[in-house]
RNA sequence: GGCGACGUGGUGAAGUGGUUCAACACGGAGGUCUGCAAAACCUCUAUUCACCGGUUCGAAUCCGGUCGUCGCCUCCA
């Protein structure tokens, strides 16, 4: 059984889904006003790892990730680009999905968009007004009254009375009773998109969308809510307050927050410009699988420093896995199956699962994989595996990779030219024409194909770029 | 100012009271194999876990203090 550390209580406890065998997870997704940086992806990939592990463990998972397609930045961005918020959001959503596919993020089961859930948000806001947790201001805005919710601040361990109200408090346009009250609904303003609704005209605040969409798709109470630590306050604090105030039910069973991805020793954030994007990293020649590895290989609650060196190390590790897969693919040996192999594989599989069960201890899980890698390489060198043994090992690796998602695609077709070069080289080797063989090896290398000569004959694999440039 | 996380080798990082507890990965040195190369394998690369003090038969692991780093308190994954 998997154990996870809940931010709210600080406890690490077994995951017991509200519905037996079915885990409901909500992840705070991207605001689509620009390219999603890899810090964001770190947070999404940690959720991806969790979802993959739960599924491989035999649990059914419903994973919802919201798309914020209406907020101040989108409005500003659209105005600056002379386009509509829909067009801007569509454009960046497409980029997000493409980037997500590149780093092999599992596609969430539902990707709800905020603008598609205005009714649900309005319903929540109406309830909060009815119950006295919210109030209107003259400009048509509606705020949540923090003073009405005693538990406010529990998640972030902040005392509402102690919150430092800085100098830059409210350059805000909206008058409210208490500066710490947060907007559920923003009154209409010239030049801003506005919806005519039962609570008046205007547009939704940010926090309400996650309450509305998570509860719409997962129910008023669900198992896991994930996000980056920077969302703990105020975003998730506000979500809890408004959701529980509206339903009277516990909102989320387990809160999971991942630490920041850092770069050059500081948090990666759009506001400081300290960001790197998937597109530019891949354009620089980094393998998407290496990028994924670099983003998931550090435990989610520990800071992960991204650098050229860290991706290069990740690429080297992935390359080592690739070499094993290529070796197993090519391996042929007519001999009896190893009697003890099954136990070796089962032990590794169990240890891998147990490591991830322990609050997603990915480092320990990777250690299991590399321990297995060495054991198998020894047997390959020693020719002590049968052909079907090699296939069994590959099956196990593929199974573990259902969680990691870093192994090469099994169905990688070679183009005809490369295929011909490989055949020519094999023929040259057969007649011991080393100069032709070496020349063909260079030609293949120039096309990104590494060839190696082994007792199983010539074998190839795609070269990973380990560093940029 | 308030709150919190963290500080393990050249780098990343697991380990949170004791029999392989200093994993695993990257990097480095040497070696084996190989037509060459690559890959792989083998050996070596932290008597030590920021520092000081304490608890204990015993601590990287618990307690106290010091220093340092990062983060939250404001949009932010």
Coordinates of C-alpha atoms (C1' of nucleotides) in Angstrom, one line a residue:
Chain A
X1 CA 0.0 0.0 0.0
X2 CA 1.3 3.4 -0.9
X3 CA 2.0 5.9 1.8
X4 CA 2.0 9.6 1.1
X5 CA 2.9 12.7 3.1
X6 CA -0.1 15.0 3.4
X7 CA 0.8 18.7 3.5
X8 CA -2.2 19.6 5.7
X9 CA -1.5 17.2 8.6
X10 CA 2.2 16.6 7.9
X11 CA 1.5 12.9 8.4
X12 CA 2.7 10.2 6.1
X13 CA -0.1 7.7 6.0
X14 CA -1.5 4.9 3.7
X15 CA -3.6 6.0 0.8
X16 CA -7.1 4.7 1.4
X17 CA -9.2 5.8 -1.5
X18 CA -12.7 7.0 -0.7
X19 CA -13.9 4.5 -3.2
X20 CA -12.1 1.2 -2.8
X21 CA -9.7 0.6 -5.7
X22 CA -10.3 3.9 -7.4
X23 CA -8.2 7.0 -6.7
X24 CA -9.4 10.4 -7.7
X25 CA -6.6 12.9 -8.3
X26 CA -6.7 16.6 -9.2
X27 CA -3.6 18.5 -10.3
X28 CA -3.4 22.2 -10.6
X29 CA -2.5 22.7 -14.3
X30 CA -1.1 25.4 -16.4
X31 CA -2.3 28.9 -17.1
X32 CA -2.1 29.0 -20.8
X33 CA -0.8 32.5 -21.6
X34 CA 2.7 31.5 -22.6
X35 CA 4.9 28.5 -22.8
X36 CA 4.8 26.3 -19.8
X37 CA 8.3 26.2 -18.3
X38 CA 10.0 23.0 -17.0
X39 CA 9.4 24.1 -13.4
X40 CA 5.7 23.6 -14.1
X41 CA 6.5 20.4 -15.8
X42 CA 8.3 19.1 -12.8
X43 CA 5.1 19.5 -10.8
X44 CA 3.0 17.8 -13.5
X45 CA 5.5 15.0 -14.0
X46 CA 5.5 14.3 -10.3
X47 CA 1.8 13.8 -10.5
X48 CA 2.3 11.7 -13.6
X49 CA 4.7 9.5 -11.7
X50 CA 2.1 9.1 -9.0
X51 CA -0.6 8.2 -11.4
X52 CA 1.6 5.8 -13.3
X53 CA 2.6 4.0 -10.1
X54 CA -0.9 3.7 -8.8
X55 CA -2.1 2.3 -12.1
X56 CA 0.8 -0.2 -12.3
X57 CA -0.1 -1.2 -8.8
X58 CA -3.5 -2.2 -10.1
X59 CA -5.6 0.8 -9.0
X60 CA -8.0 2.6 -11.1
X61 CA -7.1 6.3 -11.3
X62 CA -9.2 9.3 -12.5
X63 CA -6.8 12.1 -13.1
X64 CA -8.1 15.7 -13.7
X65 CA -5.8 18.6 -14.5
X66 CA -7.3 22.0 -15.0
X67 CA -6.5 24.5 -17.7
X68 CA -6.7 28.1 -16.6
X69 CA -7.8 29.9 -19.7
X70 CA -9.1 33.1 -18.1
X71 CA -7.0 35.4 -15.8
X72 CA -5.3 38.7 -15.7
X73 CA -2.3 37.6 -17.6
X74 CA -4.3 36.0 -20.4
X75 CA -6.3 39.2 -20.7
X76 CA -3.2 41.3 -20.8
X77 CA -1.5 38.9 -23.2
X78 CA -4.4 38.9 -25.6
X79 CA -4.7 42.6 -25.6
X80 CA -1.0 43.0 -26.2
X81 CA -1.1 40.5 -29.1
X82 CA -4.3 42.0 -30.5
X83 CA -6.1 38.7 -30.3
X84 CA -8.9 37.2 -28.2
X85 CA -8.4 35.3 -24.9
X86 CA -9.8 32.2 -26.6
X87 CA -7.3 32.4 -29.4
X88 CA -4.4 33.0 -27.1
X89 CA -5.4 30.3 -24.7
X90 CA -5.9 27.8 -27.6
X91 CA -2.6 28.6 -29.0
X92 CA -0.7 28.0 -25.7
X93 CA -2.8 25.0 -24.7
X94 CA -1.7 23.3 -27.9
X95 CA 1.9 24.1 -27.1
X96 CA 1.5 22.7 -23.6
X97 CA 0.0 19.5 -24.8
X98 CA 2.7 19.1 -27.4
X99 CA 5.4 19.7 -24.7
X100 CA 3.6 17.3 -22.3
X101 CA 3.6 14.6 -25.0
X102 CA 7.3 15.2 -25.6
X103 CA 8.2 14.5 -22.0
X104 CA 5.8 11.6 -22.0
X105 CA 3.4 13.0 -19.4
X106 CA 0.3 10.8 -19.2
X107 CA -2.6 12.5 -20.7
X108 CA -5.0 13.4 -17.8
X109 CA -8.4 11.8 -18.1
X110 CA -10.1 15.2 -18.0
X111 CA -8.5 18.6 -18.9
X112 CA -11.3 20.9 -17.9
X113 CA -11.1 24.6 -19.0
X114 CA -12.1 27.3 -16.6
X115 CA -14.2 29.1 -19.2
X116 CA -16.2 25.9 -19.7
X117 CA -17.2 25.9 -16.0
X118 CA -18.6 29.3 -15.4
X119 CA -21.9 27.9 -14.3
X120 CA -20.4 25.6 -11.8
X121 CA -18.4 28.4 -10.3
X122 CA -21.4 30.7 -10.1
X123 CA -23.3 27.9 -8.4
X124 CA -20.6 27.7 -5.8
X125 CA -20.4 31.4 -5.3
X126 CA -24.2 31.6 -4.9
X127 CA -24.1 29.0 -2.2
X128 CA -21.3 30.9 -0.4
X129 CA -23.3 34.1 -0.6
X130 CA -26.4 32.3 0.8
X131 CA -24.5 30.8 3.6
X132 CA -22.9 34.1 4.5
X133 CA -19.3 33.3 3.7
X134 CA -19.1 35.8 0.8
X135 CA -20.1 39.4 0.3
X136 CA -20.5 41.8 -2.6
X137 CA -18.7 45.1 -3.2
X138 CA -20.0 48.1 -5.0
X139 CA -18.3 47.2 -8.3
X140 CA -20.0 43.9 -8.6
X141 CA -17.2 41.8 -7.2
X142 CA -17.7 39.1 -4.6
X143 CA -15.2 38.2 -1.9
X144 CA -14.8 35.3 0.4
X145 CA -14.8 36.5 4.0
X146 CA -11.8 34.9 5.7
X147 CA -13.0 35.9 9.1
X148 CA -16.0 33.5 8.6
X149 CA -13.7 30.5 8.2
X150 CA -11.8 29.7 11.4
X151 CA -9.7 27.0 9.8
X152 CA -8.2 29.5 7.4
X153 CA -4.4 29.2 7.4
X154 CA -4.2 25.6 8.5
X155 CA -2.8 24.3 5.3
X156 CA -0.1 26.9 5.0
X157 CA 0.4 27.0 8.8
X158 CA -0.2 30.7 8.7
X159 CA -2.0 32.7 11.4
X160 CA -4.4 35.0 9.5
X161 CA -3.8 37.7 12.1
X162 CA -0.1 37.5 11.6
X163 CA -0.1 37.7 7.9
X164 CA 2.1 40.5 6.9
X165 CA 0.2 43.0 5.0
X166 CA 3.0 44.4 2.9
X167 CA 3.4 47.8 1.3
X168 CA 2.2 46.5 -2.0
X169 CA -1.1 45.2 -0.6
X170 CA -3.8 46.4 -2.8
X171 CA -2.8 48.4 -5.7
X172 CA -6.0 46.5 -6.3
X173 CA -9.0 48.0 -7.9
X174 CA -11.5 46.1 -5.8
X175 CA -12.5 47.4 -2.4
X176 CA -13.0 44.8 0.3
X177 CA -13.8 44.5 3.9
X178 CA -10.5 42.9 4.8
X179 CA -7.4 43.1 2.6
X180 CA -6.9 39.3 3.0
X181 CA -10.3 38.4 1.7
X182 CA -10.0 36.9 -1.7
X183 CA -12.0 37.4 -4.9
X184 CA -14.5 34.8 -5.9
X185 CA -15.9 36.9 -8.7
X186 CA -14.5 40.1 -10.3
X187 CA -17.0 42.7 -11.4
X188 CA -17.1 43.8 -15.0
X189 CA -14.5 46.2 -16.3
X190 CA -14.2 47.9 -19.7
X191 CA -12.0 45.9 -22.0
X192 CA -12.3 42.7 -20.0
X193 CA -14.2 39.6 -20.8
X194 CA -17.4 39.4 -18.8
X195 CA -20.1 36.8 -18.3
X196 CA -23.7 37.6 -17.5
X197 CA -24.6 35.2 -14.6
X198 CA -26.9 34.7 -11.7
X199 CA -24.4 36.4 -9.4
X200 CA -24.1 39.3 -11.8
X201 CA -21.8 40.3 -14.6
X202 CA -18.1 39.8 -14.5
X203 CA -15.5 37.1 -14.5
X204 CA -14.3 34.4 -12.1
X205 CA -11.5 34.8 -9.6
X206 CA -8.7 32.3 -9.9
X207 CA -9.2 30.1 -6.9
X208 CA -12.8 29.3 -7.5
X209 CA -12.1 27.5 -10.7
X210 CA -10.2 24.7 -9.1
X211 CA -12.9 24.2 -6.5
X212 CA -15.6 24.1 -9.1
X213 CA -13.8 21.9 -11.6
X214 CA -12.3 19.4 -9.1
X215 CA -15.7 18.9 -7.4
X216 CA -17.5 18.7 -10.7
X217 CA -15.3 16.0 -12.1
X218 CA -14.3 14.2 -8.9
X219 CA -17.0 14.9 -6.4
X220 CA -17.2 17.1 -3.3
X221 CA -14.6 15.0 -1.6
X222 CA -11.7 13.3 -3.4
X223 CA -8.4 11.6 -2.6
X224 CA -5.5 13.6 -3.8
X225 CA -4.8 17.2 -4.8
X226 CA -1.3 18.1 -6.2
X227 CA 0.5 21.2 -7.0
X228 CA 3.8 23.1 -6.4
X229 CA 4.6 24.4 -3.0
X230 CA 4.0 27.9 -4.2
X231 CA 0.3 27.0 -4.5
X232 CA -0.1 26.2 -0.9
X233 CA -0.8 29.8 -0.1
X234 CA -3.0 31.3 -1.0
X235 CA -4.4 29.2 -3.8
X236 CA -5.0 25.9 -2.0
X237 CA -5.8 27.5 1.3
X238 CA -8.5 29.4 -0.5
X239 CA -9.7 26.3 -2.3
X240 CA -10.2 24.5 1.0
X241 CA -12.1 27.4 2.6
X242 CA -14.5 28.0 -0.2
X243 CA -15.1 24.4 -1.0
X244 CA -15.7 23.2 2.5
X245 CA -17.7 26.3 3.3
X246 CA -19.9 25.6 0.4
X247 CA -20.4 21.8 0.8
X248 CA -19.9 21.3 4.5
X249 CA -17.8 18.3 3.5
X250 CA -14.1 17.6 3.8
X251 CA -12.6 18.7 0.4
X252 CA -9.4 16.7 -0.1
X253 CA -8.0 13.7 1.7
X254 CA -4.3 14.1 0.9
X255 CA -2.5 17.3 -0.3
X256 CA 0.7 16.7 -2.1
X257 CA 3.1 19.5 -3.0
X258 CA 6.3 19.3 -4.9
X259 CA 9.3 21.5 -4.2
X260 CA 10.5 24.0 -6.7
X261 CA 12.7 23.2 -9.7
X262 CA 15.6 25.6 -9.3
X263 CA 18.0 27.0 -11.9
X264 CA 21.2 28.7 -10.9
X265 CA 20.3 28.3 -7.3
X266 CA 17.0 30.1 -7.4
X267 CA 13.4 29.1 -8.0
X268 CA 12.3 28.8 -11.6
X269 CA 9.6 31.4 -12.1
X270 CA 8.1 33.3 -15.0
X271 CA 8.0 36.5 -13.0
X272 CA 11.8 36.6 -12.5
X273 CA 12.5 35.3 -16.0
X274 CA 14.5 32.5 -14.5
X275 CA 13.0 29.9 -16.8
X276 CA 13.8 27.2 -19.3
X277 CA 11.2 25.8 -21.7
X278 CA 10.8 22.3 -23.1
X279 CA 11.0 23.6 -26.7
X280 CA 14.2 25.4 -26.4
X281 CA 15.8 22.6 -24.4
X282 CA 14.9 20.0 -27.1
X283 CA 16.0 22.4 -29.8
X284 CA 19.4 22.5 -28.2
X285 CA 19.6 18.8 -28.8
X286 CA 18.6 17.4 -25.4
X287 CA 16.7 14.1 -25.7
X288 CA 13.1 14.4 -24.4
X289 CA 13.7 11.3 -22.4
X290 CA 16.7 12.7 -20.7
X291 CA 14.8 15.8 -19.9
X292 CA 12.0 13.7 -18.4
X293 CA 14.6 11.7 -16.4
X294 CA 16.2 14.9 -15.1
X295 CA 12.8 16.2 -13.9
X296 CA 11.6 13.1 -12.2
X297 CA 14.8 11.6 -10.7
X298 CA 14.8 13.8 -7.6
X299 CA 12.2 13.2 -4.9
X300 CA 9.2 15.5 -5.3
X301 CA 9.6 17.1 -1.9
X302 CA 13.2 18.0 -2.4
X303 CA 14.4 20.9 -4.5
X304 CA 15.7 19.8 -7.9
X305 CA 18.3 22.0 -9.5
X306 CA 18.2 22.0 -13.2
X307 CA 21.4 22.6 -15.2
X308 CA 23.2 21.6 -18.3
X309 CA 25.1 19.2 -16.1
X310 CA 22.0 17.7 -14.6
X311 CA 20.5 16.9 -18.0
X312 CA 23.8 15.6 -19.2
X313 CA 24.0 13.2 -16.3
X314 CA 20.4 12.2 -16.9
X315 CA 21.1 11.6 -20.6
X316 CA 24.1 9.4 -19.6
X317 CA 21.9 7.3 -17.3
X318 CA 19.2 7.0 -19.9
X319 CA 21.8 6.0 -22.5
X320 CA 22.9 3.2 -20.2
X321 CA 19.4 1.9 -20.1
X322 CA 19.2 2.2 -23.9
X323 CA 22.3 0.1 -24.2
X324 CA 20.8 -2.6 -22.1
X325 CA 17.6 -2.7 -24.1
X326 CA 19.5 -2.8 -27.4
X327 CA 21.7 -5.7 -26.0
X328 CA 18.6 -7.6 -24.9
X329 CA 16.9 -7.1 -28.2
X330 CA 19.9 -8.4 -30.1
X331 CA 20.7 -11.2 -27.6
X332 CA 20.5 -14.8 -29.0
X333 CA 21.7 -17.9 -27.2
X334 CA 20.4 -21.4 -27.6
X335 CA 20.5 -22.7 -24.1
X336 CA 18.3 -23.7 -21.2
X337 CA 16.4 -21.0 -19.4
X338 CA 18.1 -19.7 -16.2
X339 CA 16.3 -21.3 -13.3
X340 CA 16.8 -18.4 -11.0
X341 CA 16.0 -15.5 -13.3
X342 CA 12.4 -15.3 -12.4
X343 CA 13.3 -14.8 -8.7
X344 CA 15.7 -12.1 -9.7
X345 CA 13.1 -10.2 -11.7
X346 CA 10.4 -10.7 -9.1
X347 CA 12.6 -9.4 -6.4
X348 CA 13.5 -6.3 -8.4
X349 CA 9.9 -5.7 -9.3
X350 CA 8.8 -5.9 -5.7
X351 CA 11.6 -3.7 -4.5
X352 CA 10.8 -1.1 -7.2
X353 CA 7.2 -1.0 -6.2
X354 CA 8.0 -0.9 -2.5
X355 CA 10.3 2.1 -3.1
X356 CA 7.6 4.0 -4.9
X357 CA 5.0 3.0 -2.2
X358 CA 7.2 4.9 0.2
X359 CA 6.0 8.3 -0.6
X360 CA 7.3 8.0 -4.2
X361 CA 10.9 7.4 -3.3
X362 CA 12.1 7.5 -6.9
X363 CA 15.8 7.5 -6.0
X364 CA 15.4 4.1 -4.3
X365 CA 13.3 2.9 -7.3
X366 CA 16.0 3.9 -9.7
X367 CA 18.6 2.2 -7.6
X368 CA 16.7 -1.0 -8.0
X369 CA 16.6 -0.6 -11.8
X370 CA 20.3 0.0 -12.0
X371 CA 21.1 -2.8 -9.6
X372 CA 19.1 -5.1 -11.9
X373 CA 20.9 -3.6 -14.9
X374 CA 24.2 -4.6 -13.6
X375 CA 23.1 -8.1 -12.8
X376 CA 21.7 -8.6 -16.3
X377 CA 24.7 -7.1 -18.1
X378 CA 26.9 -9.5 -16.2
X379 CA 24.7 -12.4 -17.4
X380 CA 24.8 -11.1 -21.0
X381 CA 28.5 -10.9 -20.9
X382 CA 28.6 -14.3 -19.4
X383 CA 26.2 -15.7 -22.0
X384 CA 24.3 -17.2 -19.2
X385 CA 20.8 -16.2 -20.4
X386 CA 18.7 -17.9 -23.0
X387 CA 17.1 -16.0 -25.8
X388 CA 13.7 -16.3 -24.0
X389 CA 15.4 -15.2 -20.7
X390 CA 16.4 -12.0 -22.5
X391 CA 12.9 -11.5 -23.6
X392 CA 11.6 -12.0 -20.0
X393 CA 14.1 -9.4 -18.8
X394 CA 12.9 -7.0 -21.4
X395 CA 9.3 -7.5 -20.3
X396 CA 10.2 -6.7 -16.8
X397 CA 12.1 -3.6 -17.8
X398 CA 9.2 -2.4 -19.9
X399 CA 6.9 -3.1 -16.9
X400 CA 9.0 -0.9 -14.6
X401 CA 9.1 1.7 -17.3
X402 CA 5.4 2.0 -17.2
X403 CA 6.1 4.2 -14.3
X404 CA 9.4 5.8 -15.3
X405 CA 8.6 6.4 -19.0
X406 CA 12.2 6.8 -20.1
X407 CA 13.0 3.7 -22.2
X408 CA 13.2 4.0 -26.0
X409 CA 10.1 3.4 -28.0
X410 CA 10.0 -0.3 -29.0
X411 CA 8.6 0.5 -32.4
X412 CA 11.2 2.8 -33.9
X413 CA 11.4 2.2 -37.6
X414 CA 14.7 2.9 -39.3
X415 CA 14.6 4.7 -42.6
X416 CA 15.6 2.8 -45.7
X417 CA 18.9 4.6 -46.0
X418 CA 20.0 3.7 -42.5
X419 CA 18.8 0.2 -42.9
X420 CA 20.9 -0.1 -46.1
X421 CA 24.0 1.3 -44.4
X422 CA 23.6 -1.3 -41.6
X423 CA 23.2 -4.1 -44.1
X424 CA 26.2 -2.9 -46.0
X425 CA 28.3 -2.7 -42.9
X426 CA 27.3 -6.2 -41.8
X427 CA 28.3 -7.5 -45.2
X428 CA 31.6 -5.6 -45.0
X429 CA 32.3 -7.2 -41.6
X430 CA 31.4 -10.6 -43.0
X431 CA 34.3 -10.3 -45.5
X432 CA 36.5 -8.7 -42.8
X433 CA 36.7 -5.4 -44.7
X434 CA 37.5 -3.3 -41.7
X435 CA 38.0 0.0 -43.5
X436 CA 34.6 -0.2 -45.2
X437 CA 33.1 -1.2 -41.9
X438 CA 34.6 1.7 -40.1
X439 CA 33.6 4.1 -42.8
X440 CA 30.0 2.9 -42.6
X441 CA 30.1 3.2 -38.8
X442 CA 31.1 6.8 -39.2
X443 CA 28.3 7.4 -41.7
X444 CA 25.8 5.9 -39.4
X445 CA 27.1 7.9 -36.5
X446 CA 26.6 11.0 -38.5
X447 CA 22.9 10.0 -38.8
X448 CA 22.6 9.5 -35.0
X449 CA 22.9 5.8 -35.1
X450 CA 25.5 4.1 -32.8
X451 CA 26.6 0.7 -33.9
X452 CA 28.3 -1.8 -31.8
X453 CA 29.8 -5.2 -32.6
X454 CA 29.0 -8.1 -30.3
X455 CA 28.8 -11.8 -30.3
X456 CA 25.2 -11.3 -31.3
X457 CA 26.4 -9.5 -34.4
X458 CA 26.1 -5.8 -35.1
X459 CA 23.6 -4.0 -33.0
X460 CA 22.5 -0.4 -33.1
X461 CA 20.8 2.2 -31.1
X462 CA 20.0 5.9 -31.4
X463 CA 22.5 8.2 -29.9
X464 CA 21.3 10.6 -27.3
X465 CA 22.7 14.0 -27.3
X466 CA 24.1 14.3 -23.8
X467 CA 24.7 18.0 -23.8
X468 CA 23.7 20.9 -25.8
X469 CA 25.8 22.2 -28.6
Chain B
rG1 C1' 9.4 40.5 11.2
rG2 C1' 6.5 35.5 11.1
rC3 C1' 6.4 30.4 9.3
rG4 C1' 8.7 26.1 7.0
rA5 C1' 12.2 22.9 4.4
rC6 C1' 17.0 21.5 4.0
rG7 C1' 22.7 21.0 4.7
rU8 C1' 25.7 13.3 3.2
rG9 C1' 32.0 12.0 -1.6
rG10 C1' 34.3 15.9 -7.5
rU11 C1' 28.5 16.4 -8.7
rG12 C1' 23.3 14.7 -8.0
rA13 C1' 21.3 11.6 -4.3
rA14 C1' 19.3 7.1 -0.9
rG15 C1' 19.6 6.0 4.0
rU16 C1' 16.5 8.8 9.8
rG17 C1' 19.5 4.4 16.3
rG18 C1' 23.2 -0.9 15.7
rU19 C1' 24.4 -7.1 12.1
rU20 C1' 27.1 -4.8 4.3
rC21 C1' 24.6 2.4 7.3
rA22 C1' 27.4 5.2 3.9
rA23 C1' 22.8 2.5 -1.8
rC24 C1' 22.2 4.2 -6.8
rA25 C1' 23.5 7.7 -10.9
rC26 C1' 26.9 11.1 -13.3
rG27 C1' 32.1 12.2 -13.5
rG28 C1' 37.4 10.5 -12.8
rA29 C1' 41.7 6.6 -12.5
rG30 C1' 43.3 1.7 -13.7
rG31 C1' 42.1 -3.2 -15.8
rU32 C1' 39.5 -7.2 -18.8
rC33 C1' 37.2 -8.2 -23.5
rU34 C1' 37.5 -6.4 -28.8
rG35 C1' 40.3 -6.2 -35.9
rC36 C1' 39.6 -1.1 -34.1
rA37 C1' 35.9 1.2 -31.5
rA38 C1' 31.7 1.2 -28.6
rA39 C1' 29.1 -1.2 -25.0
rA40 C1' 29.6 -4.2 -20.9
rC41 C1' 32.1 -6.2 -16.7
rC42 C1' 36.0 -5.8 -12.6
rU43 C1' 38.9 -2.6 -9.1
rC44 C1' 39.6 2.1 -7.0
rU45 C1' 37.3 7.2 -6.1
rA46 C1' 33.3 9.8 1.8
rU47 C1' 37.1 5.8 8.7
rU48 C1' 32.7 9.9 7.1
rC49 C1' 27.5 12.4 6.9
rA50 C1' 27.7 21.7 7.8
rC51 C1' 29.8 23.0 12.9
rC52 C1' 29.6 22.6 18.4
rG53 C1' 27.6 20.4 22.6
rG54 C1' 24.3 16.6 24.7
rU55 C1' 21.3 11.8 25.2
rU56 C1' 22.7 6.5 24.5
rC57 C1' 26.4 0.6 25.4
rG58 C1' 26.0 2.6 20.3
rA59 C1' 23.9 8.4 16.0
rA60 C1' 24.6 10.6 9.5
rU61 C1' 20.1 9.0 12.0
rC62 C1' 17.3 11.6 18.6
rC63 C1' 17.8 16.6 21.6
rG64 C1' 19.8 21.8 22.1
rG65 C1' 22.6 25.6 20.0
rU66 C1' 25.6 27.9 15.9
rC67 C1' 26.4 28.9 10.8
rG68 C1' 24.6 28.4 5.9
rU69 C1' 21.1 27.6 1.7
rC70 C1' 16.3 27.6 -0.3
rG71 C1' 11.2 28.7 0.0
rC72 C1' 6.3 30.7 1.7
rC73 C1' 3.8 35.1 4.0
rU74 C1' 2.1 38.8 -3.1
rC75 C1' 0.8 36.5 -9.3
rC76 C1' 3.5 31.8 -9.4
rA77 C1' 3.8 24.5 -10.6

